[in-house]
Each structure stands twice: as structure tokens, then as C-alpha cells.
mmCIF file of C-alpha atoms in Angstrom:
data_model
loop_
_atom_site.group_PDB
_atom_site.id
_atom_site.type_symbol
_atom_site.label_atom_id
_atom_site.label_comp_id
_atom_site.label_asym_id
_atom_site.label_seq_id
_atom_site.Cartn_x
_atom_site.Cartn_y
_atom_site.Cartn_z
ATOM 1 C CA UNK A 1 -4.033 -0.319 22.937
ATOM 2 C CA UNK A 2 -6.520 2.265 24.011
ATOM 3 C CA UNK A 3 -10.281 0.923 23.277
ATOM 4 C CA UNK A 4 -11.265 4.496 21.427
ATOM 5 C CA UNK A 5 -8.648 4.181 19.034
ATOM 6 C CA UNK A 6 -10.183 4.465 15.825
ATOM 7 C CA UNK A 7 -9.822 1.657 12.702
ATOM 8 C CA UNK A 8 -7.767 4.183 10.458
ATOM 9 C CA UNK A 9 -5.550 5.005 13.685
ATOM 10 C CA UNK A 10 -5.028 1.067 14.280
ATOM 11 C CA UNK A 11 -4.263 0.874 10.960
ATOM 12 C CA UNK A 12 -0.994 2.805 10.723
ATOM 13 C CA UNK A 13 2.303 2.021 10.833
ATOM 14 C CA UNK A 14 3.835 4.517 12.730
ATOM 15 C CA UNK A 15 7.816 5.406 11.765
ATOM 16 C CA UNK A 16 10.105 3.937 14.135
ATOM 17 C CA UNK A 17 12.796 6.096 14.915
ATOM 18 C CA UNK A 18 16.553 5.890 16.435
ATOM 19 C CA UNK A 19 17.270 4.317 19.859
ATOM 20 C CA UNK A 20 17.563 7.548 22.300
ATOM 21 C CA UNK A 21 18.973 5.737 25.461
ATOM 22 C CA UNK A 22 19.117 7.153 28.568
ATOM 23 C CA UNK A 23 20.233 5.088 30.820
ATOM 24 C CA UNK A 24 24.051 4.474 29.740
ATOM 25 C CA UNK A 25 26.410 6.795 28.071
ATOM 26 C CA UNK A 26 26.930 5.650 24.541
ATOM 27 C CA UNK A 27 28.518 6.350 21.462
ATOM 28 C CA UNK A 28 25.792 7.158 19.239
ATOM 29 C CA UNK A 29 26.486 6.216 16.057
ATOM 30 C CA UNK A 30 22.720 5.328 15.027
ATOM 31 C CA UNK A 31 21.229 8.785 14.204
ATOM 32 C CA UNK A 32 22.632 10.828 11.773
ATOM 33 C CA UNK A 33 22.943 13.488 14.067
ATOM 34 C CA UNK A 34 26.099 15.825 13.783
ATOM 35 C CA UNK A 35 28.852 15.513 16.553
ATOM 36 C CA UNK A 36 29.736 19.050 16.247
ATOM 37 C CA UNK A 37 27.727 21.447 18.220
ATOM 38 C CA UNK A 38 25.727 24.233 16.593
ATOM 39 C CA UNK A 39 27.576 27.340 14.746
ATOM 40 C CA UNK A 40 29.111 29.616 17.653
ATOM 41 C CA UNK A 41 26.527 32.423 15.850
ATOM 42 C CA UNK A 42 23.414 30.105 16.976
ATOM 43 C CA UNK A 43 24.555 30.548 20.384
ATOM 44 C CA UNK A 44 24.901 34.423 20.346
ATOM 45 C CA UNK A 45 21.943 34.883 19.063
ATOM 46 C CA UNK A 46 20.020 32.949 21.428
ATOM 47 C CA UNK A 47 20.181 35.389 23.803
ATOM 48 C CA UNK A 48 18.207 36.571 27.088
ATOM 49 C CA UNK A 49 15.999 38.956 25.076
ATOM 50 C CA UNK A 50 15.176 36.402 22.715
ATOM 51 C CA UNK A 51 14.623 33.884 26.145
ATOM 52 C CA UNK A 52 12.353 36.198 27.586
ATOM 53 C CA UNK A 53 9.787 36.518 24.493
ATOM 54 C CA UNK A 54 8.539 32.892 24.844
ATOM 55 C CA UNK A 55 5.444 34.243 26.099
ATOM 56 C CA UNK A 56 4.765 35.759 22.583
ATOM 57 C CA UNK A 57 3.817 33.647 19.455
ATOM 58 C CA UNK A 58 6.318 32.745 16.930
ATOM 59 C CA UNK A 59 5.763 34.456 13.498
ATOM 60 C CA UNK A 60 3.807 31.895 11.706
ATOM 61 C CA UNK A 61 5.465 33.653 8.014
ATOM 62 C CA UNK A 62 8.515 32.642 9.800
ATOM 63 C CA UNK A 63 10.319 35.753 7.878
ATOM 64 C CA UNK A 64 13.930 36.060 9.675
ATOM 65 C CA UNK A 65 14.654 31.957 8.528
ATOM 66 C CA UNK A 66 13.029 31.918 5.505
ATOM 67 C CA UNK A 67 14.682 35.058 4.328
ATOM 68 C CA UNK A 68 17.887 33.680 5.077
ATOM 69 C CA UNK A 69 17.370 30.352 3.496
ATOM 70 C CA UNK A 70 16.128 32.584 0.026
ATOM 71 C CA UNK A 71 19.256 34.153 0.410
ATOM 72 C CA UNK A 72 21.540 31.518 0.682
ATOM 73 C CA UNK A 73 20.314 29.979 -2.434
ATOM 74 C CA UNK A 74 19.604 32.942 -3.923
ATOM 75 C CA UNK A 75 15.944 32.459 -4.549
ATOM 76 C CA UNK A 76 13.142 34.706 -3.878
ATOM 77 C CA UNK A 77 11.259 34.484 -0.393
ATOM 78 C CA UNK A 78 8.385 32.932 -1.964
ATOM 79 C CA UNK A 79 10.191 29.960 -3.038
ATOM 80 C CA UNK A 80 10.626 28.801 0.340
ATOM 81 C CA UNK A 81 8.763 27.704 3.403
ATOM 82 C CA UNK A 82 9.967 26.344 7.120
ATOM 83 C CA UNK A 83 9.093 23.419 9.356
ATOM 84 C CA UNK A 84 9.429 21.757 12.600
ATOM 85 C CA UNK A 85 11.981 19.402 10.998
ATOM 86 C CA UNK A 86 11.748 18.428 7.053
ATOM 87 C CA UNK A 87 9.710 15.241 8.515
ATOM 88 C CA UNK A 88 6.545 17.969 8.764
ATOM 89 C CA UNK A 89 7.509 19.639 5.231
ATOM 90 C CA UNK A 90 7.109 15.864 3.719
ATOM 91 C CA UNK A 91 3.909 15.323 5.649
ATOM 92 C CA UNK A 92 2.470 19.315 4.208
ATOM 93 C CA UNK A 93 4.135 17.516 0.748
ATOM 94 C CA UNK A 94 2.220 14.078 0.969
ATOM 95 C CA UNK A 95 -0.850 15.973 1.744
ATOM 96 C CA UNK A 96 -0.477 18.799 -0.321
ATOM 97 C CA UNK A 97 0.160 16.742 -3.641
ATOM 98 C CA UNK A 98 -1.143 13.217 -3.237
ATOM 99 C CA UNK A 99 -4.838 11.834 -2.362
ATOM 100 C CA UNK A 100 -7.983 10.180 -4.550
ATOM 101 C CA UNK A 101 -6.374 9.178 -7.581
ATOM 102 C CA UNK A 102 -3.058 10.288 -7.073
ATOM 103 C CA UNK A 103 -0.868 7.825 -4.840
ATOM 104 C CA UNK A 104 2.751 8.276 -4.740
ATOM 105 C CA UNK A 105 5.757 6.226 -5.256
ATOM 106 C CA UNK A 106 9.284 5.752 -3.323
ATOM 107 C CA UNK A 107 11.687 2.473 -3.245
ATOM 108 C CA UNK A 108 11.458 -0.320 -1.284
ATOM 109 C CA UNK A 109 14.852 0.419 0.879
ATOM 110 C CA UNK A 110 14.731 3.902 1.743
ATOM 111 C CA UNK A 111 13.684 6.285 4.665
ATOM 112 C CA UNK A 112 11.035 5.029 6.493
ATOM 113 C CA UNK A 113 8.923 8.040 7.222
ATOM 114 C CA UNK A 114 7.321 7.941 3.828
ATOM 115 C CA UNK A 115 5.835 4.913 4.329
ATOM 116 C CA UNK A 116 4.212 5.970 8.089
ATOM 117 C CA UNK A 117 2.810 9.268 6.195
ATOM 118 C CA UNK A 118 1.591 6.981 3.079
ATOM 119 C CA UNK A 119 -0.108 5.201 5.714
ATOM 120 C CA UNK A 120 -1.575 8.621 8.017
ATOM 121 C CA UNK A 121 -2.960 9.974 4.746
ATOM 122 C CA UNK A 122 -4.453 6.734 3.770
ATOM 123 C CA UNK A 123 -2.483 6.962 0.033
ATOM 124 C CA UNK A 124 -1.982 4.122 -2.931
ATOM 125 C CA UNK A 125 1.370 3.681 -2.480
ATOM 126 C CA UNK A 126 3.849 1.803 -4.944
ATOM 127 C CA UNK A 127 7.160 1.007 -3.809
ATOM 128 C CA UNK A 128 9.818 0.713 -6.448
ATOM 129 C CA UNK A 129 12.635 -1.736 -5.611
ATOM 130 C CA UNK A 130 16.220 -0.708 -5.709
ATOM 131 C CA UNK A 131 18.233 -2.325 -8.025
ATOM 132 C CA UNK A 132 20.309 -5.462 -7.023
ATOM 133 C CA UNK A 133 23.154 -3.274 -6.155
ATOM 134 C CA UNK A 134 20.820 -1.141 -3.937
ATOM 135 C CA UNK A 135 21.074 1.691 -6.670
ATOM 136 C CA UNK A 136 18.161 4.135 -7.467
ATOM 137 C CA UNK A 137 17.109 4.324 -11.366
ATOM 138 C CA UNK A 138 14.853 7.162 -12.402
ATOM 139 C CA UNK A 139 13.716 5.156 -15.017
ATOM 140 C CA UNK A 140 11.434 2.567 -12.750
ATOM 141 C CA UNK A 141 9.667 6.011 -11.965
ATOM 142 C CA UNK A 142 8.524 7.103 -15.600
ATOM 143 C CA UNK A 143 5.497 5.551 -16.166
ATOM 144 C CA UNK A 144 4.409 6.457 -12.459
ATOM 145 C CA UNK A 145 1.357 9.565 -12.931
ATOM 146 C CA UNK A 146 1.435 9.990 -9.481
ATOM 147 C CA UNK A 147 4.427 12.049 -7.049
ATOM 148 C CA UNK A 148 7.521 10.534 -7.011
ATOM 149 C CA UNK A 149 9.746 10.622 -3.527
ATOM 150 C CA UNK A 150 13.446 9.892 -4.074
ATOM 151 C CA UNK A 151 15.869 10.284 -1.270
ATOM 152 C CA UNK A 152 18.858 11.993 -2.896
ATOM 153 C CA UNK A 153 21.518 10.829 -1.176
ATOM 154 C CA UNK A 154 18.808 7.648 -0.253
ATOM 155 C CA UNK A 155 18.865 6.032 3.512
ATOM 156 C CA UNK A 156 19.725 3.879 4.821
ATOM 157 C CA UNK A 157 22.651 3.415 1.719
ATOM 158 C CA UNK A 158 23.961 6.666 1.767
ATOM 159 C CA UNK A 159 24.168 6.175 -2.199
ATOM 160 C CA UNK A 160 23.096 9.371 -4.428
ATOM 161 C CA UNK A 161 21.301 9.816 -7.915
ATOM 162 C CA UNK A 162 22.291 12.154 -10.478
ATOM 163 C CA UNK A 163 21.131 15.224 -10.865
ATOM 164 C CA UNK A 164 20.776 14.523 -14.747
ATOM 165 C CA UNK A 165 19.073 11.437 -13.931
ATOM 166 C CA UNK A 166 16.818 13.628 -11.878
ATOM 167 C CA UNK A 167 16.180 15.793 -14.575
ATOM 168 C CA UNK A 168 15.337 13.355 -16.648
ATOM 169 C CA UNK A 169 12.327 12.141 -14.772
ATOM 170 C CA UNK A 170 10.945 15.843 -14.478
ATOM 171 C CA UNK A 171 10.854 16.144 -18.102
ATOM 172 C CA UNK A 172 9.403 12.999 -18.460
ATOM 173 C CA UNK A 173 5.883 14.727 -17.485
ATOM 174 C CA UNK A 174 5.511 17.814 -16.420
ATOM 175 C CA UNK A 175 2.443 17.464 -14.545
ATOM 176 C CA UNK A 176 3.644 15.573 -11.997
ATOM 177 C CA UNK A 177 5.169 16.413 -8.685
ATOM 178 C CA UNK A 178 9.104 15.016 -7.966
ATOM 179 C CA UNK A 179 9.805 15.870 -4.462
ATOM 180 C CA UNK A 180 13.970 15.506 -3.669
ATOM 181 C CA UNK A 181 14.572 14.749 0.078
ATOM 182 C CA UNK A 182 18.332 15.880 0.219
ATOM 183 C CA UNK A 183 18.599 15.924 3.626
ATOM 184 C CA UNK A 184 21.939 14.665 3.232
ATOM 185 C CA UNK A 185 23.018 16.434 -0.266
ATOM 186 C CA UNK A 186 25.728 18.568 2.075
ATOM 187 C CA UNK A 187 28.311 15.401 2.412
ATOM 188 C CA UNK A 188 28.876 15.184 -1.209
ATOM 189 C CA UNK A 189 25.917 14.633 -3.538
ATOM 190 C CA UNK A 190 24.495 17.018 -6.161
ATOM 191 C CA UNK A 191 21.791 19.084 -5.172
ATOM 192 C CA UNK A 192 18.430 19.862 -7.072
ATOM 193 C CA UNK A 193 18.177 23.346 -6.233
ATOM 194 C CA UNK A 194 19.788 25.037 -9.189
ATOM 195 C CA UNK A 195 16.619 23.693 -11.231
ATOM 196 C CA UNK A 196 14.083 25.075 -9.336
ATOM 197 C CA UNK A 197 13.910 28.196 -11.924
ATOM 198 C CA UNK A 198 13.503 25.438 -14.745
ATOM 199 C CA UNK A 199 10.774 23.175 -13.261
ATOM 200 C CA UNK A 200 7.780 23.784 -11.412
ATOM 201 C CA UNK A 201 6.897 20.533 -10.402
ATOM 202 C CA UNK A 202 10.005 20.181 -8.754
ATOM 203 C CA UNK A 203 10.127 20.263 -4.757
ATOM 204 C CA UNK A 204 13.620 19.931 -3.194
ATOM 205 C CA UNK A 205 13.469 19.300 1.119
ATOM 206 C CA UNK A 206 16.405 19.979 3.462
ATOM 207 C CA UNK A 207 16.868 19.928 6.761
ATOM 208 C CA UNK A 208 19.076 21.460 9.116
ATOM 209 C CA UNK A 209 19.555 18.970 11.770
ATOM 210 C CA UNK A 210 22.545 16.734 10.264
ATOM 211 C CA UNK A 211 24.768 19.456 8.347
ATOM 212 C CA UNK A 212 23.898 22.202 10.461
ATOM 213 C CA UNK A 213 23.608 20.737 13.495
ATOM 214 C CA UNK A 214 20.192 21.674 14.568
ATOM 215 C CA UNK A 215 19.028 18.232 15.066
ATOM 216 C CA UNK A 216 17.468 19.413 18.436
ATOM 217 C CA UNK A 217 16.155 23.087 17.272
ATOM 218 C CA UNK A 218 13.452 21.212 14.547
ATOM 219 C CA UNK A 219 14.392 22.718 11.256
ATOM 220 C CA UNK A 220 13.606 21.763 7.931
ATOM 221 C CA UNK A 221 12.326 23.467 4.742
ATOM 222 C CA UNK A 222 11.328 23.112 1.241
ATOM 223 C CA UNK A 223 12.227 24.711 -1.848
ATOM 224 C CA UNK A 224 10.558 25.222 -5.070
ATOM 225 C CA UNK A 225 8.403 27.271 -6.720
ATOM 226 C CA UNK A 226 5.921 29.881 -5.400
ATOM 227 C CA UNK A 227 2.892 27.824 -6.791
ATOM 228 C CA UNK A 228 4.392 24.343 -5.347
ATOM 229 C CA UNK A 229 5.515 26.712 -1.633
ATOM 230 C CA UNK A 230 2.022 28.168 -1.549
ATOM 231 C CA UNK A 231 0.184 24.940 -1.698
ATOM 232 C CA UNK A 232 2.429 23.542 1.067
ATOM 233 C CA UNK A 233 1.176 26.627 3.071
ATOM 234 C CA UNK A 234 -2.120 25.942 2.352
ATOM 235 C CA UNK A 235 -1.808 22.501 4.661
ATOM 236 C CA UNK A 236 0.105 24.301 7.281
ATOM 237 C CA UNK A 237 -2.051 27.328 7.815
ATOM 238 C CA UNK A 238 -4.802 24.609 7.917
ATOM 239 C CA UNK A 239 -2.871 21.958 10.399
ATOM 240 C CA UNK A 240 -0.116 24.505 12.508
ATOM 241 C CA UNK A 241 0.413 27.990 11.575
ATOM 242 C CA UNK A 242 2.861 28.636 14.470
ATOM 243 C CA UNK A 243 4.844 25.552 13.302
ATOM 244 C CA UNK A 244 8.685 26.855 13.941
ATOM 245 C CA UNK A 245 8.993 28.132 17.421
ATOM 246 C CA UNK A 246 10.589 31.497 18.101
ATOM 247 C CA UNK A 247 13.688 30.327 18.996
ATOM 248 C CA UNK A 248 14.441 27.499 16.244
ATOM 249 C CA UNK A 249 13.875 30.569 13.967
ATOM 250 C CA UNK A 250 16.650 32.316 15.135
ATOM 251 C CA UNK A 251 18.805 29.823 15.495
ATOM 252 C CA UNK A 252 18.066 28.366 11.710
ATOM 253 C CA UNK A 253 18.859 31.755 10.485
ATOM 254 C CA UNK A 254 22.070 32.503 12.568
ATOM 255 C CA UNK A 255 23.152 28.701 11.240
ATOM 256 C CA UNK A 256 22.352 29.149 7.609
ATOM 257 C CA UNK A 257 24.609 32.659 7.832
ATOM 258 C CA UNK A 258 27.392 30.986 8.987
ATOM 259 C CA UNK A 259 28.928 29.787 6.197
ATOM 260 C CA UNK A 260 32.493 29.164 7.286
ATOM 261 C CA UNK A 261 31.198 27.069 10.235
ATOM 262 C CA UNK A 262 29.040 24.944 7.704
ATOM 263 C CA UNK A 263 32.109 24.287 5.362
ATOM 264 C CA UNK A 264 34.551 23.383 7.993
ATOM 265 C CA UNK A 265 31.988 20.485 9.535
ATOM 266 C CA UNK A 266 30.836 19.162 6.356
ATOM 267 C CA UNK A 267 34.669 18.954 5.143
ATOM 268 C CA UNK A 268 35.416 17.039 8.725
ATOM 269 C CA UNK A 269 32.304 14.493 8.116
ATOM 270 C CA UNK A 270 33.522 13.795 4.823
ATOM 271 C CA UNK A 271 37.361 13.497 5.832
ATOM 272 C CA UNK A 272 35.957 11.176 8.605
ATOM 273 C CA UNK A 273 34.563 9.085 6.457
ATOM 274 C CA UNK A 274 36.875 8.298 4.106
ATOM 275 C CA UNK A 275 38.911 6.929 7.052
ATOM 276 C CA UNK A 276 36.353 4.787 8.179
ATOM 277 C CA UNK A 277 35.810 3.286 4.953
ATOM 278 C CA UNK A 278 39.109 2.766 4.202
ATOM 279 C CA UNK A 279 39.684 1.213 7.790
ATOM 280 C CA UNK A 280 36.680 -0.841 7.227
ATOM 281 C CA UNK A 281 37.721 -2.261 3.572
ATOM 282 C CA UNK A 282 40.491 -3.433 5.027
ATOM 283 C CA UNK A 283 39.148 -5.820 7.722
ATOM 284 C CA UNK A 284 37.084 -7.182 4.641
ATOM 285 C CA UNK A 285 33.775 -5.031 5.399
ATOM 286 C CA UNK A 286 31.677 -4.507 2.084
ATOM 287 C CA UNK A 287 30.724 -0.701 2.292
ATOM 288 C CA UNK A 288 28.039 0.775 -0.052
ATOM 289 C CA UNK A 289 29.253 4.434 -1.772
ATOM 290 C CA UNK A 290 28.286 6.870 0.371
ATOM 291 C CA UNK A 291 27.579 10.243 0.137
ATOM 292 C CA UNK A 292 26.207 10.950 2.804
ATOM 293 C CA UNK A 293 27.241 11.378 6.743
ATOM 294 C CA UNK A 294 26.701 7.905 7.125
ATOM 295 C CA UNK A 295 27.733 4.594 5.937
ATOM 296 C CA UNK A 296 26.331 1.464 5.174
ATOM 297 C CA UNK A 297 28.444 -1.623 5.976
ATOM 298 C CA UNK A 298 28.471 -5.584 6.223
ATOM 299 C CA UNK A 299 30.327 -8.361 6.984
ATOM 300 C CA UNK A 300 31.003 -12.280 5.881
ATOM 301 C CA UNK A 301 32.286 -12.687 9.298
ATOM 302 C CA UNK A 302 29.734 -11.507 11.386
ATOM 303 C CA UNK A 303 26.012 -10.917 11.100
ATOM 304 C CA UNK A 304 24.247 -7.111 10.870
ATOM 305 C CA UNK A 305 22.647 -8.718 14.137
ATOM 306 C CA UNK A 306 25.305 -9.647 16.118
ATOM 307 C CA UNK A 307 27.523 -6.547 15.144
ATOM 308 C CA UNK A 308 24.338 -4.295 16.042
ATOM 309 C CA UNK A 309 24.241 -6.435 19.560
ATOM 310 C CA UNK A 310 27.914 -6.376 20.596
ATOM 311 C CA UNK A 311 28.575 -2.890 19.688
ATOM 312 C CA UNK A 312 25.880 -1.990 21.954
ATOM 313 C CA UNK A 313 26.973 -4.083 24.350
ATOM 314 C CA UNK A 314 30.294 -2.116 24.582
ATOM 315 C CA UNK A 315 29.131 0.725 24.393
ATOM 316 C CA UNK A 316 28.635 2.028 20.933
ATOM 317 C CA UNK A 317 25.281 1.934 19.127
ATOM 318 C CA UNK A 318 24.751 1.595 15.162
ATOM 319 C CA UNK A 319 21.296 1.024 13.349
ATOM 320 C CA UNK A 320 20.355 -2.652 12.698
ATOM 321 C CA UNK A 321 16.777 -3.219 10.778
ATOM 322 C CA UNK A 322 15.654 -6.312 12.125
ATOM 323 C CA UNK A 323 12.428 -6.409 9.912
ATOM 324 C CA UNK A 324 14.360 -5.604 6.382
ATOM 325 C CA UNK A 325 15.561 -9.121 4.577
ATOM 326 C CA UNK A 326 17.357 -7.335 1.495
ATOM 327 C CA UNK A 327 19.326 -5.337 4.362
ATOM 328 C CA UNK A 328 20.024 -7.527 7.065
ATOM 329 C CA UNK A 329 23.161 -8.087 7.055
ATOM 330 C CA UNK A 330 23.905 -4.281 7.352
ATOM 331 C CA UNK A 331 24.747 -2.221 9.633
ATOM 332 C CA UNK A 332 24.332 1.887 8.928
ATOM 333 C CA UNK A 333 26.992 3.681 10.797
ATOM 334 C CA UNK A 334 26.408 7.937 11.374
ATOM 335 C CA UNK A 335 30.059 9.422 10.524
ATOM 336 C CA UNK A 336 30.619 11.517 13.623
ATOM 337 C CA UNK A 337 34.166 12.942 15.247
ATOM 338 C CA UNK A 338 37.412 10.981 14.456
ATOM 339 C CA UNK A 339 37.739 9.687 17.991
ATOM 340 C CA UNK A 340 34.838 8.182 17.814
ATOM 341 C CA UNK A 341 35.073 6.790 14.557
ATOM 342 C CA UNK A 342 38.341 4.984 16.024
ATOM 343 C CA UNK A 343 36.644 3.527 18.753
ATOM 344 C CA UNK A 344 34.029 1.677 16.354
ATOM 345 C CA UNK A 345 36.851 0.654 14.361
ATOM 346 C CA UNK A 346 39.006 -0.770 17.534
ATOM 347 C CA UNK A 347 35.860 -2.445 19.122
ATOM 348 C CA UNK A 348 34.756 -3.913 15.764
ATOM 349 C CA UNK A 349 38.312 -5.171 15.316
ATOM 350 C CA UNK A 350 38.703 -6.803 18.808
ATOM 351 C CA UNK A 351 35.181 -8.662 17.934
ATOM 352 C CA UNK A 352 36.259 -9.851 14.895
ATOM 353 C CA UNK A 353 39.360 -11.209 16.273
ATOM 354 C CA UNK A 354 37.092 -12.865 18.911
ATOM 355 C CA UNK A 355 35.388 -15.383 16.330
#
């Protein structure tokens, strides 16, 4: 640790992410990331021309992608703004709408980034336990006065929330911010979008780098509405006003306009999934509802350790949290083509035949 580093600095708990190996070709099941590549449109319009005006600037109104995104959910332009990945629209968010005297609030078992940018912003955090069955309920949240973070469907458990539920906890008082991270609402949960209109102190995030697959190109936005989109821009034009490069631009916008291609991946993930669960059920495996493009699994006959371990060992890598007691004994398993989905299922099999 670096002798300069400051107290505040020292004091942070940075967000751990994924293993990203490089040394051994793996089945990467431990990401979330989309086994299909990008829409055929993305790569069309990447093109030379595009290639050879890196040496300009990216437009820091980010116009083409958010124009696209308005479209798509037929909102205006001004209910929308871009980032380099949804993880720096929650970071805009967190700054944007908590500080001195307003903390915010998020459950105990959920995605980890909220805690690391809790901790960067130096914000009273209160973290709401899930339920005994790992369920989310809006009503722990009611009495919170500060901004409320739900995951909607949550991570690691893949399980969603209403959107009535929701709706329920922005009526509850107006005056305070509910952000909705859906970054997984395209595998099968309800999304908060179509309330935008209704409530302004409603934020929705998305991302484009698990249905889209865009993982790599850095895209995420927000929506909500123009008084909630222009105080996010407020943080950006003051932290990174070139924040989406030129190229992730055109290749959010080409993937947002391909609609077909967005349909027929989404369908697969889900299709895929089903299998695995059912495939999973039957050697005994306890798996949480998911509806998301993941699933979150355990066993009585083996531990979420020694699963995580041997998989990896033969060549297939799932997420293990090592530091989590409620969630030990799971593993979290990204839904990705059907061949590999039957390898996890062979290789788990052949382990637990082992014991």
C-alpha cells in the first residue's frame, strides 16, 4: 500500500469484481456476460470511417445513443442520459442524490457496487436484510427518508420485485429518490419504465452489456425524468463530460435498433435456463426463482466452496462469495449458450457421483 494514500482512500472498500483469467481457456460462467456476440448491425456500423475519427472527441450530449434509447421507450430525449457502463450512472446517482443528511439504503445480499460507492462518497448507509427466503419487501424501505437502491431483478438471486410493490414505495413519499437497477429486467422481470411519466422521483438504470451484449463497449444509462436526468448531468459535466467514447455510441445505438436481434437472445437465455434449472432440480440442487440471466443454486451434497473449486478445476468457472455467511453455500451460475450449459450440468454430475 502506497505511503501517500490518503485516510478516506484507505478507508474504502473497493468492489470486487468477476475472475477475468487469462491464462487457461474457461467456461465462464461467473459474469453475467452474454454468450452471443453483439447485434450483426453493431458490427456494420463500426466501420473504417467511424475507426478513423478516434482522433476527435466523442460528443459529450452523446445525441445518436441517447436518441435511440428515448425512442425505444418512447420517452423524450431529456429523460435520458448515457454512461461508461450503468456502474458510472449509479456512481452520478449516489452522488447526485445522497450526501449530509441524506444516506441511502439497499439490502444486505445484493450487488456489491453499492456498497464500494457508499463507501467512495463517504454516505450513512443502512442495509436492509432480505427476508429469510432471500426475497426483497418494499415495505422494510418505508420509513427510510433517504434514496432507496433496489436491484430489480436483485444479484446475486436473480429474484425480482413487483412493479406494484415498487409503486408502492414511491407513493409512500414523494420526496424521496427510488433508483431501480434493472440491469437484468430483459430475462423476465417487470420493468419500471412505464412509470416514469407518473413519478418524478423515480430513476430506472439499464445497461447494455448482459441483454445486448455490449459488455465490452461500456454502456449503461438512466431513465427518468428531465429534473432527476439533469441533476445526473450536473455530476458528469463536473467529473467526465466525454464519458461514452465515440465508438460505444455507435455501437449502443445500432444495438438498441435492433430489435429482432434483442428478442431472439433474450428468448435463448431464458429457454436456457429453464433447462438448467430443471436439470439442476433434478440432481436435488435448491435453485432460487430467477429472472434473470443467471441462477442461483446450492447443494446438500456439496459445499458452494468446493463446487466453486472443482468446477474451476475442470475448467468451468461460477461465482462463489467466500466472505457472505447467509450465501455460502451458493453458487451463482451466468445462463450462457446451451452447450455450455450442458457441460456444467455433465461436470457437476460426474462430481456428485464422485462423493
Amino acid at each position: 500500500m502506497s505511503r501517500f494514500l490518503s485516510k478516506e482512500a484507505a478507508a474504502l472498500a473497493p468492489y470486487t469484481p468477476g475472475e477475468q483469467p487469462q491464462d487457461q481457456q474457461y467456461i465462464k460462467l461467473n459474469t453475467n456476460e452474454s454468450p452471443f456476440p453483439p447485434s450483426p448491425k453493431v458490427l456494420k456500423a463500426l466501420s473504417r470511417a467511424e475507426l478513423l475519427k478516434l482522433n476527435l472527441y466523442s460528443d459529450p450530449t452523446c445525441g445518436q445513443l441517447t436518441e435511440a434509447i428515448a425512442k425505444r421507450y418512447e420517452l423524450q430525449s431529456e429523460n435520458v442520459i448515457t454512461g461508461n457502463g450503468s456502474d458510472e450512472i449509479l456512481a452520478f446517482a449516489f452522488r447526485a442524490f445522497c450526501g449530509q443528511g441524506k444516506g441511502v439504503a439497499y439490502a444486505d445480499i445484493t450487488y456489491g457496487f453499492y456498497k464500494a460507492q457508499a463507501a467512495l462518497f463517504g454516505l450513512d448507509a443502512k442495509i436492509v436484510p432480505l427476508r429469510a427466503d432471500f426475497t426483497l419487501n418494499v415495505d422494510d424501505y418505508m420509513d427510510f427518508p433517504g434514496t432507496v437502491v433496489i436491484a430489480n431483478p436483485n444479484a446475486p438471486t436473480g429474484m425480482a420485485v413487483a412493479r406494484a410493490d415498487i409503486q408502492r414505495l414511491l407513493e409512500a413519499d414523494p420526496d424521496r429518490v427510488v433508483i431501480v437497477d434493472e440491469a437484468y429486467v430483459d430475462f423476465g422481470a417487470e420493468s419500471c419504465v412505464p412509470m416514469i411519466y407518473r413519478y418524478d422521483n423515480l430513476l430506472v438504470v439499464q445497461t447494455m452489456s448482459k441483454s445486448r451484449s455490449l459488455a465490452g463497449g461500456r454502456v449503461g444509462y438512466a431513465l427518468g425524468s428531465p429534473a432527476l436526468i439533469a441533476a445526473l448531468n450536473r455530476v458528469k459535466y463536473s467529473f467526465n463530460p466525454y464519458n461514452v467514447n465515440r465508438l460505444s455510441i455507435i455501437a449502443g445505438a445500432a444495438a438498441v435498433e435492433d430489435e429482432p436481434y434483442f428478442r431472439q437472445c433474450t428468448a435463448a437465455i431464458r429457454s436456457n435456463r429453464a433447462w438448467t434449472v430443471g436439470e439442476l432440480e433434478n440432481m436435488g440442487f435448491t435453485v432460487l426463482p430467477s429472472s434473470a440471466n443467471f441462477i442461483f443454486a446450492k447443494s446438500d451434497k456439496i459445499s458452494g466452496e468446493d463446487l466453486y473449486r472443482k468446477l474451476k478445476e475442470n475448467g468451468i468457472l461460477v461465482r462463489w462469495w467466500a466472505d457472505a455467511p447467509r450465501i455460502r453455500d451458493y453458487v451463482r451460475v451466468t445462463i450462457g449458450s446451451l452447450e455450455q450449459m450442458a457441460a456444467l450440468v455433465d461436470e457437476t454430475a460426474r462430481l456428485l457421483e464422485e462423493l
